[in-house]
Amino acid sequence: MDHSPQRARAVMVLGTTSGAGKSWLATALCRWYARQGLKVAPFKAQNMSNNARVVPGLLGEDGLPVMGEIGSAQYFQALAARCTPEVRHNPVLLKPEHDTRSQVVVLGAVRRDLGEVPWRERSAALWPHAHAALEALMQDNDVVVIEGAGSPAEINLHASDFVNMRTALAVNAACLLVSDIDRGGAFAHLYGTHQLLPDQERALIRGFVLNRFRGDAALLAPGPEMLQQLTGVPTLAVLPMWRDHGLPDEDGVFDERTQGGDGAGKGGAVKLRIAVIAYPRISNLDEFQPLRNLPGVRLVWARSAADVDAADWIILPGSKHTSGDLAWLRRQQLDRAIARHAASGRALLGICGGLQMLGEALVDPEGVEATSVGLNVDANGPGLGLLPLVTRFEPQKLLRPGRSTFAALQGPWAALAGLTFEGYEIRHGRTTLHPAMTPGLDALHNAEGEVIGWQQGSVLGLYAHGLFESPEVLQALFGAGCRTLDAVFDGLADFLDQHVEAGVLKQLLQPIHP
């Protein structure tokens, strides 16, 4: 197709519930439209997630972009759309720090002032930023694929919700409403959501999508036909259950039903058991998706000592609140299990917040951790004592993408020696060697030569996220690889071609005529 010089068309994916499949479908649409020769960009007005990626942000005083952060889902959607991820794709990111409090990130930068504003009042302040970003994307592209949040029909929140129908109305988006039929009640969810919307918003719903269907689609009849008679909206697609598509989950830990690749999930022999500690404020868990797809690897989420006792590897992932999650870890007696694991010489890896926990001490003189989330936890205290490190929390968050290179390593990590991988850093902590202890081995350097990783025995701590997204790393550690992200995105688009009637997705780009 030729690129249109006019304003873009917007296609929006809404859901009847959280977890209905919005992110997955939006990512698939990004790649599908990009494969038609169109210039495509993703958009989500506001995301709530502790999974974030570092991307170019607004221009600084030197005229160069300052690095910012967006939700991982929009990062992957941008890659699927074959465009460079940037802060306009997710102008507002809420990073939960406590049950009733989130860090507010606007156009990639933390806004502590808005974090203090009550939720409904804050929405009014955030919408102009989101609207401006959306309008800019509409001018720069042929198609903007928009993802909603939760449900658009939460009547108690509707007046202040700008992520769903306010966004849709702003660009006259062609909306798809998705329901997870595997949960049950899909027809009621679709009908109820449609009926709760005001007439002007209801008119934007162009089609229903039944997601995660298991069985013979003919057995659904006459449900879709009856639903169309009641609403005037056709069911445009019935998408089969597909667990092994390879796209990282946006939020939440994956469970037993979705674990493993050929080795674990498809009946093969399990050769390596990896336990990831699932503390309450876990972050950036999407970087472990490649491990799920490796043959012979079994990946489990550990919440008790029993969960890690049989593990070959333990990984301490990132954390949105290191000291709070460290206190939780101790309450679960996981600290003792981790110490036993390290003493046995088995592999132990800490990434970002996990690295900080592995050190000797955490220091928070300015209350960055202690006061930001309202937790009754002293952020100054001892770590697990498995690496000779001290971490000091600084108010300024460090956001930095780049290449990192391993030094000569020992034991279970020796195969990484000399390898370089693309990663990113996103942290408040600044870590140095403990002055009174024997220095550990410098394990990883960034492009500027700064040490951002340390090893002692079988224990390795890294500040760089993205280790397992490197094909070279996977080959060195496991002797195997998995599908590239680009292949995953093409697989998603192929899936739509197989299960959505020809012409339907192109028709969504045509405006509705009265």
Coordinates of C-alpha atoms in Angstrom, one line a residue:
M1 CA 0.0 0.0 0.0
D2 CA 1.1 3.6 -0.5
H3 CA 1.5 5.7 2.5
S4 CA -1.3 8.2 3.0
P5 CA -0.3 11.8 3.5
Q6 CA -3.5 12.3 5.6
R7 CA -4.1 11.8 9.3
A8 CA -3.6 8.2 10.4
R9 CA -6.4 5.7 11.0
A10 CA -6.6 4.3 14.6
V11 CA -7.5 0.7 15.4
M12 CA -8.1 0.1 19.1
V13 CA -8.1 -3.1 21.1
L14 CA -10.4 -3.1 24.2
G15 CA -11.1 -5.9 26.6
T16 CA -14.0 -7.0 28.7
T17 CA -11.6 -7.7 31.5
S18 CA -7.9 -7.4 32.4
G19 CA -6.0 -10.3 30.9
A20 CA -8.4 -10.8 28.0
G21 CA -5.6 -10.6 25.5
K22 CA -5.4 -6.9 24.6
S23 CA -1.6 -6.7 24.6
W24 CA -1.2 -9.8 22.5
L25 CA -3.7 -8.8 19.9
A26 CA -2.4 -5.2 19.7
T27 CA 1.1 -6.6 19.1
A28 CA -0.2 -8.9 16.4
L29 CA -2.0 -6.0 14.7
C30 CA 1.1 -3.9 14.7
R31 CA 3.0 -6.5 12.8
W32 CA 0.1 -7.3 10.5
Y33 CA -0.4 -3.7 9.4
A34 CA 3.3 -3.2 9.1
R35 CA 3.5 -6.1 6.7
Q36 CA 1.0 -4.3 4.5
G37 CA 3.6 -1.6 3.8
L38 CA 2.0 0.9 6.2
K39 CA 3.8 3.1 8.7
V40 CA 2.5 1.9 12.1
A41 CA 2.9 3.0 15.7
P42 CA 1.5 1.6 18.9
F43 CA -0.1 3.7 21.7
K44 CA -1.4 3.1 25.2
A45 CA -2.4 6.3 27.0
Q46 CA -1.6 4.9 30.4
N47 CA -0.1 1.6 31.4
M48 CA 0.2 0.2 34.9
S49 CA 3.2 -2.2 35.1
N50 CA 6.5 -2.7 36.7
N51 CA 7.8 -4.1 33.5
A52 CA 9.5 -1.2 31.7
R53 CA 12.1 -0.6 29.0
V54 CA 14.5 2.3 28.5
V55 CA 13.8 4.3 25.3
P56 CA 14.6 7.7 23.8
G57 CA 12.6 10.4 25.5
L58 CA 12.2 14.1 25.2
L59 CA 15.0 16.4 24.0
G60 CA 17.4 17.7 26.6
E61 CA 19.1 21.1 26.8
D62 CA 21.8 19.8 24.4
G63 CA 19.2 18.9 21.8
L64 CA 19.7 15.2 22.3
P65 CA 16.9 12.9 23.6
V66 CA 17.0 12.1 27.3
M67 CA 16.4 8.5 28.0
G68 CA 13.0 7.6 29.4
E69 CA 11.0 4.5 30.2
I70 CA 7.8 3.0 28.9
G71 CA 5.8 -0.2 29.6
S72 CA 7.4 -3.3 28.1
A73 CA 4.2 -4.1 26.2
Q74 CA 4.4 -0.9 24.1
Y75 CA 8.2 -1.5 23.6
F76 CA 7.4 -4.9 22.0
Q77 CA 4.5 -3.5 20.1
A78 CA 6.8 -0.8 18.6
L79 CA 9.3 -3.5 17.5
A80 CA 6.4 -5.4 16.0
A81 CA 5.4 -2.3 14.1
R82 CA 8.9 -1.9 12.9
C83 CA 9.4 1.5 14.4
T84 CA 11.8 2.7 17.1
P85 CA 10.2 2.6 20.6
E86 CA 9.8 6.0 22.2
V87 CA 8.0 7.7 25.1
R88 CA 5.0 8.8 23.0
H89 CA 4.0 5.2 22.6
N90 CA 3.2 5.0 26.3
P91 CA 3.1 8.6 27.6
V92 CA 1.9 7.7 31.1
L93 CA 3.3 4.7 33.0
L94 CA 2.2 3.9 36.6
K95 CA 4.7 1.6 38.4
P96 CA 3.1 0.1 41.5
E97 CA 5.1 0.5 44.7
H98 CA 2.4 -0.4 47.2
D99 CA -1.2 -1.5 47.1
T100 CA -2.4 2.1 47.1
R101 CA 0.5 4.0 45.6
S102 CA 2.4 4.1 42.3
Q103 CA 5.3 5.9 40.8
V104 CA 4.0 8.2 38.0
V105 CA 6.1 8.4 34.9
V106 CA 5.1 11.0 32.3
L107 CA 6.7 10.9 28.8
G108 CA 9.5 8.8 30.3
A109 CA 10.3 10.9 33.3
V110 CA 9.3 10.3 37.0
R111 CA 6.8 13.0 38.2
R112 CA 6.9 12.9 42.0
D113 CA 4.5 15.9 42.2
L114 CA 1.8 13.9 40.4
G115 CA 2.4 10.9 42.5
E116 CA 0.9 12.9 45.4
V117 CA -2.3 13.8 43.6
P118 CA -5.5 11.8 44.2
W119 CA -6.3 9.4 41.4
R120 CA -9.3 11.1 39.9
E121 CA -7.7 14.5 40.0
R122 CA -4.5 13.1 38.6
S123 CA -6.3 11.7 35.5
A124 CA -7.3 15.2 34.6
A125 CA -3.7 16.3 34.7
L126 CA -2.4 13.3 32.8
W127 CA -4.8 13.3 29.9
P128 CA -3.3 16.4 28.1
H129 CA 0.1 14.7 28.0
A130 CA -1.4 11.5 26.6
H131 CA -3.6 13.4 24.1
A132 CA -0.7 15.4 22.7
A133 CA 1.4 12.3 22.3
L134 CA -1.5 10.6 20.5
E135 CA -2.1 13.5 18.2
A136 CA 1.6 13.6 17.2
L137 CA 1.5 9.9 16.4
M138 CA -1.6 10.3 14.3
Q139 CA 0.2 13.0 12.2
D140 CA 3.3 10.9 11.8
N141 CA 1.9 7.5 10.8
D142 CA -0.6 5.7 8.6
V143 CA -2.0 3.5 11.3
V144 CA -1.9 3.8 15.1
V145 CA -2.8 0.6 17.0
I146 CA -4.1 1.6 20.4
E147 CA -4.4 -0.7 23.4
G148 CA -7.0 0.0 26.1
A149 CA -6.7 -0.9 29.8
G150 CA -8.9 -3.2 31.9
S151 CA -12.5 -2.7 30.8
P152 CA -14.0 0.4 29.2
A153 CA -17.3 -0.1 31.0
E154 CA -16.2 0.3 34.7
I155 CA -19.0 2.7 35.5
N156 CA -17.5 3.8 38.8
L157 CA -14.4 5.0 36.9
H158 CA -15.8 6.0 33.6
A159 CA -15.9 9.8 34.2
S160 CA -12.1 9.9 34.9
D161 CA -11.0 7.1 32.6
F162 CA -9.0 8.5 29.7
V163 CA -7.2 5.3 28.7
N164 CA -10.2 3.7 26.9
M165 CA -13.1 5.5 25.4
R166 CA -11.8 9.1 25.8
T167 CA -8.8 8.0 23.7
A168 CA -11.1 6.2 21.2
L169 CA -13.3 9.2 20.8
A170 CA -10.4 11.5 20.3
V171 CA -9.3 9.7 17.1
N172 CA -12.6 8.1 16.1
A173 CA -10.9 4.7 16.6
A174 CA -12.2 1.5 15.0
C175 CA -12.6 -0.6 18.2
L176 CA -12.4 -4.4 18.7
L177 CA -13.7 -5.7 22.0
V178 CA -11.9 -8.9 23.1
S179 CA -13.1 -11.5 25.7
D180 CA -11.3 -14.5 27.1
I181 CA -13.7 -17.3 26.4
D182 CA -11.6 -19.8 28.3
R183 CA -12.7 -18.0 31.5
G184 CA -16.3 -18.6 30.8
G185 CA -19.1 -16.1 30.4
A186 CA -17.7 -14.5 27.3
F187 CA -21.0 -13.7 25.6
A188 CA -22.3 -12.1 28.8
H189 CA -19.1 -10.1 29.1
L190 CA -19.3 -8.8 25.6
Y191 CA -23.0 -7.9 25.8
G192 CA -22.7 -6.3 29.2
T193 CA -19.7 -4.2 28.3
H194 CA -21.4 -3.1 25.1
Q195 CA -24.6 -2.1 26.8
L196 CA -22.9 -0.2 29.6
L197 CA -21.2 2.2 27.2
P198 CA -22.9 5.4 26.2
D199 CA -24.4 5.5 22.7
Q200 CA -21.5 7.6 21.2
E201 CA -18.9 5.2 22.5
R202 CA -20.9 2.1 21.7
A203 CA -20.9 3.2 18.0
L204 CA -17.2 2.8 17.8
I205 CA -17.3 -0.9 18.5
R206 CA -16.7 -2.5 15.1
G207 CA -16.4 -6.1 16.1
F208 CA -16.1 -8.7 18.9
V209 CA -13.2 -11.1 19.3
L210 CA -13.4 -14.4 21.2
N211 CA -9.9 -15.2 22.4
R212 CA -8.4 -18.5 23.8
F213 CA -11.1 -20.8 22.5
R214 CA -10.5 -24.6 22.9
G215 CA -12.6 -26.9 20.7
D216 CA -14.7 -26.8 17.6
A217 CA -15.7 -23.2 16.8
A218 CA -18.9 -24.5 15.2
L219 CA -20.2 -25.4 18.7
L220 CA -20.4 -21.7 19.5
A221 CA -23.4 -21.3 17.2
P222 CA -25.9 -19.7 17.5
G223 CA -24.1 -17.5 20.1
P224 CA -22.3 -15.1 17.8
E225 CA -25.4 -14.7 15.6
M226 CA -27.6 -14.0 18.6
L227 CA -25.1 -11.5 20.0
Q228 CA -25.1 -9.6 16.7
Q229 CA -28.9 -9.5 16.8
L230 CA -28.8 -8.0 20.3
T231 CA -26.0 -5.5 19.6
G232 CA -25.6 -5.0 15.9
V233 CA -21.9 -5.9 16.3
P234 CA -20.5 -9.0 14.5
T235 CA -18.0 -11.4 16.0
L236 CA -15.1 -10.9 13.7
A237 CA -12.8 -13.6 15.0
V238 CA -12.6 -16.7 17.1
L239 CA -8.9 -17.1 18.1
P240 CA -7.8 -20.6 19.3
M241 CA -5.9 -21.1 22.6
W242 CA -2.2 -20.6 21.8
R243 CA 0.2 -20.7 24.7
D244 CA 3.5 -21.0 22.9
H245 CA 3.3 -17.8 20.8
G246 CA 6.5 -16.6 22.4
L247 CA 5.4 -13.1 23.4
P248 CA 6.3 -12.2 27.0
D249 CA 3.4 -11.8 29.4
E250 CA 2.7 -8.1 30.1
D251 CA 2.1 -8.6 33.8
G252 CA 1.9 -11.4 36.4
V253 CA 4.0 -14.5 36.7
F254 CA 3.3 -17.3 34.4
D255 CA 1.9 -20.5 35.9
E256 CA 2.3 -24.2 35.4
R257 CA 0.1 -24.2 32.4
T258 CA 2.3 -21.9 30.4
Q259 CA 5.8 -23.1 31.4
G260 CA 8.6 -24.3 29.3
G261 CA 9.4 -24.9 25.7
D262 CA 10.1 -28.3 24.0
G263 CA 11.9 -29.7 27.0
A264 CA 9.4 -29.0 29.8
G265 CA 6.1 -27.9 28.3
K266 CA 5.9 -30.5 25.5
G267 CA 6.9 -33.7 27.3
G268 CA 10.6 -33.6 26.8
A269 CA 13.2 -34.4 29.6
V270 CA 13.9 -31.6 32.0
K271 CA 17.6 -31.0 32.1
L272 CA 17.8 -27.7 34.0
R273 CA 15.5 -26.4 36.7
I274 CA 15.5 -22.6 37.2
A275 CA 13.7 -21.0 40.1
V276 CA 12.9 -17.2 39.9
I277 CA 12.2 -15.7 43.2
A278 CA 8.7 -14.2 42.9
Y279 CA 8.7 -11.4 45.5
P280 CA 5.7 -9.1 45.7
R281 CA 7.1 -6.2 43.8
I282 CA 9.0 -8.1 41.1
S283 CA 9.8 -6.1 38.1
N284 CA 11.0 -6.6 34.5
L285 CA 10.0 -10.3 34.5
D286 CA 9.4 -10.2 30.8
E287 CA 13.2 -10.6 30.2
F288 CA 12.8 -14.3 31.3
Q289 CA 10.5 -15.2 28.4
P290 CA 13.3 -16.7 26.3
L291 CA 14.0 -19.2 29.1
R292 CA 10.4 -20.5 28.8
N293 CA 11.0 -21.4 25.2
L294 CA 14.3 -23.3 25.6
P295 CA 14.3 -27.1 25.3
G296 CA 15.0 -29.0 28.5
V297 CA 14.5 -25.9 30.7
R298 CA 11.9 -25.8 33.5
L299 CA 11.2 -22.3 34.8
V300 CA 9.3 -22.0 38.1
W301 CA 8.3 -19.1 40.3
A302 CA 9.6 -19.6 43.9
R303 CA 7.7 -18.2 46.9
S304 CA 8.9 -20.7 49.6
A305 CA 12.1 -22.5 50.5
A306 CA 10.6 -25.8 49.1
D307 CA 10.3 -24.2 45.7
V308 CA 14.1 -23.6 45.4
D309 CA 15.6 -26.7 47.1
A310 CA 15.6 -28.8 43.9
A311 CA 16.6 -25.9 41.6
D312 CA 19.8 -26.0 39.6
W313 CA 19.8 -22.2 39.3
I314 CA 18.2 -19.5 41.4
I315 CA 17.5 -16.1 39.9
L316 CA 16.8 -13.0 42.0
P317 CA 15.1 -10.7 39.5
G318 CA 14.5 -6.9 39.6
S319 CA 12.4 -5.3 42.3
K320 CA 10.4 -2.1 42.5
H321 CA 11.2 -2.0 46.2
T322 CA 14.4 -3.8 47.1
S323 CA 14.4 -3.5 50.8
G324 CA 10.7 -4.4 51.1
D325 CA 11.1 -7.5 48.9
L326 CA 14.2 -8.5 50.8
A327 CA 12.2 -8.4 54.1
W328 CA 9.6 -10.6 52.5
L329 CA 12.2 -13.0 51.3
R330 CA 13.5 -13.4 54.8
R331 CA 10.0 -13.9 56.2
Q332 CA 9.6 -16.8 53.8
Q333 CA 13.0 -18.2 55.0
L334 CA 14.2 -18.0 51.4
D335 CA 17.4 -16.3 52.6
R336 CA 18.5 -19.6 54.2
A337 CA 17.6 -21.6 51.2
I338 CA 19.5 -19.2 48.9
A339 CA 22.5 -19.4 51.2
R340 CA 22.5 -23.2 51.1
H341 CA 22.2 -23.1 47.3
A342 CA 25.2 -20.8 47.0
A343 CA 27.3 -22.9 49.4
S344 CA 26.6 -26.0 47.3
G345 CA 28.3 -24.2 44.3
R346 CA 25.1 -24.1 42.2
A347 CA 24.4 -21.1 40.0
L348 CA 22.9 -18.0 41.7
L349 CA 22.1 -14.9 39.6
G350 CA 20.9 -11.5 40.8
I351 CA 19.7 -8.9 38.4
C352 CA 19.4 -5.2 39.4
G353 CA 17.3 -5.3 42.6
G354 CA 18.4 -8.9 43.0
L355 CA 22.0 -7.9 42.8
Q356 CA 21.4 -5.3 45.5
M357 CA 19.9 -8.0 47.8
L358 CA 23.0 -10.2 47.3
G359 CA 25.3 -7.6 48.7
E360 CA 26.5 -6.8 52.2
A361 CA 24.4 -3.7 52.9
L362 CA 21.6 -1.4 51.6
V363 CA 21.9 2.3 52.5
D364 CA 19.1 4.8 52.0
P365 CA 20.1 8.1 53.6
E366 CA 17.6 10.2 51.7
G367 CA 14.7 7.8 52.2
V368 CA 14.3 7.0 48.5
E369 CA 12.9 3.6 49.3
A370 CA 11.7 4.1 52.8
T371 CA 9.4 7.0 52.2
S372 CA 8.3 6.5 48.6
V373 CA 5.9 3.6 49.2
G374 CA 4.7 4.0 52.8
L375 CA 6.0 0.6 53.9
N376 CA 7.0 -0.1 57.5
V377 CA 10.4 -1.3 56.4
D378 CA 13.8 0.2 57.3
A379 CA 15.6 0.5 54.0
N380 CA 19.0 0.7 55.7
G381 CA 20.2 -2.7 56.7
P382 CA 22.2 -5.9 55.8
G383 CA 21.8 -7.8 52.5
L384 CA 22.2 -11.5 52.0
G385 CA 26.0 -11.2 52.3
L386 CA 26.8 -13.3 49.2
L387 CA 28.6 -10.5 47.3
P388 CA 31.0 -7.9 48.8
L389 CA 28.9 -4.9 47.8
V390 CA 27.2 -1.9 49.3
T391 CA 24.2 -0.2 47.5
R392 CA 23.2 3.4 48.2
F393 CA 19.9 4.6 46.9
E394 CA 19.9 7.9 45.1
P395 CA 16.9 10.1 44.2
Q396 CA 17.8 10.4 40.5
K397 CA 16.8 7.3 38.6
L398 CA 19.5 6.0 36.2
L399 CA 18.1 5.0 32.8
R400 CA 20.7 3.7 30.4
P401 CA 20.6 1.4 27.4
G402 CA 23.7 0.0 25.9
R403 CA 26.1 -2.9 25.2
S404 CA 27.8 -4.7 28.1
T405 CA 30.7 -7.1 28.0
F406 CA 31.6 -9.9 30.3
A407 CA 35.1 -10.2 31.8
A408 CA 36.7 -13.6 32.5
L409 CA 34.3 -15.5 34.7
Q410 CA 34.5 -18.7 36.7
G411 CA 32.4 -21.8 37.6
P412 CA 28.9 -22.1 36.1
W413 CA 29.3 -18.7 34.5
A414 CA 32.6 -19.3 32.7
A415 CA 30.9 -19.7 29.3
L416 CA 30.0 -16.0 29.3
A417 CA 33.6 -14.8 29.3
G418 CA 34.1 -12.2 26.7
L419 CA 30.5 -12.1 25.4
T420 CA 28.8 -8.8 24.7
F421 CA 25.0 -8.3 24.8
E422 CA 22.6 -5.4 24.4
G423 CA 20.8 -4.5 27.6
Y424 CA 19.5 -1.7 29.7
E425 CA 19.8 -0.3 33.2
I426 CA 16.9 1.2 35.2
R427 CA 17.6 1.8 38.9
H428 CA 18.0 4.2 41.8
G429 CA 20.8 2.1 43.4
R430 CA 24.5 2.9 43.1
T431 CA 26.7 0.0 44.0
T432 CA 30.3 -0.3 45.1
L433 CA 32.6 -2.8 46.6
H434 CA 32.5 -3.0 50.4
P435 CA 35.8 -1.3 51.6
A436 CA 36.5 -3.7 54.4
M437 CA 36.1 -6.9 52.4
T438 CA 38.2 -8.7 49.8
P439 CA 37.1 -7.4 46.4
G440 CA 34.9 -9.7 44.4
L441 CA 35.6 -10.3 40.7
D442 CA 34.6 -7.6 38.3
A443 CA 32.3 -9.5 36.0
L444 CA 30.6 -7.1 33.6
H445 CA 31.5 -3.7 32.1
N446 CA 29.3 -1.3 30.2
A447 CA 30.4 0.6 27.0
E448 CA 32.0 3.3 29.2
G449 CA 34.0 0.8 31.1
E450 CA 32.1 1.1 34.3
V451 CA 31.8 -2.1 36.4
I452 CA 28.1 -3.1 36.5
G453 CA 28.5 -6.8 37.4
W454 CA 30.4 -8.8 40.1
Q455 CA 31.0 -12.5 40.7
Q456 CA 32.1 -14.4 43.8
G457 CA 32.2 -18.2 43.5
S458 CA 28.9 -19.4 41.8
V459 CA 27.2 -16.1 42.6
L460 CA 26.8 -13.5 39.8
G461 CA 25.2 -10.1 40.2
L462 CA 24.4 -7.8 37.2
Y463 CA 22.9 -4.4 36.8
A464 CA 22.1 -4.9 33.1
H465 CA 18.7 -6.3 32.2
G466 CA 18.2 -8.3 29.0
L467 CA 20.8 -11.1 29.5
F468 CA 18.6 -13.9 28.2
E469 CA 17.4 -11.9 25.2
S470 CA 20.8 -12.4 23.6
P471 CA 21.1 -15.4 21.2
E472 CA 24.8 -15.6 22.0
V473 CA 24.2 -15.8 25.7
L474 CA 21.6 -18.5 25.3
Q475 CA 23.9 -20.5 23.1
A476 CA 26.8 -20.1 25.5
L477 CA 24.8 -21.1 28.6
F478 CA 22.4 -23.7 27.2
G479 CA 23.8 -24.8 23.9
A480 CA 20.5 -23.8 22.3
G481 CA 18.5 -20.9 21.1
C482 CA 14.9 -19.8 20.7
R483 CA 12.9 -17.9 18.1
T484 CA 14.0 -14.3 17.6
L485 CA 11.5 -11.6 18.5
D486 CA 11.0 -10.8 14.9
A487 CA 10.0 -14.3 14.1
V488 CA 7.6 -14.2 17.1
F489 CA 6.0 -11.1 15.7
D490 CA 5.7 -12.6 12.2
G491 CA 4.1 -15.7 13.9
L492 CA 1.5 -13.5 15.5
A493 CA 0.6 -11.8 12.2
D494 CA 0.4 -15.3 10.5
F495 CA -2.0 -16.4 13.2
L496 CA -4.3 -13.5 12.4
D497 CA -4.2 -14.4 8.7
Q498 CA -5.2 -17.9 9.6
H499 CA -8.1 -17.1 11.9
V500 CA -9.5 -13.7 10.8
E501 CA -11.5 -13.6 7.6
A502 CA -9.7 -12.0 4.7
G503 CA -10.4 -8.3 4.3
V504 CA -11.7 -7.7 7.9
L505 CA -8.5 -6.0 9.2
K506 CA -8.3 -3.7 6.1
Q507 CA -11.9 -2.8 6.5
L508 CA -11.2 -1.5 10.0
L509 CA -9.1 1.3 8.4
Q510 CA -12.2 2.5 6.5
P511 CA -14.3 5.2 8.4
I512 CA -17.9 4.4 9.2
H513 CA -20.3 6.3 7.0
P514 CA -23.6 7.3 8.4

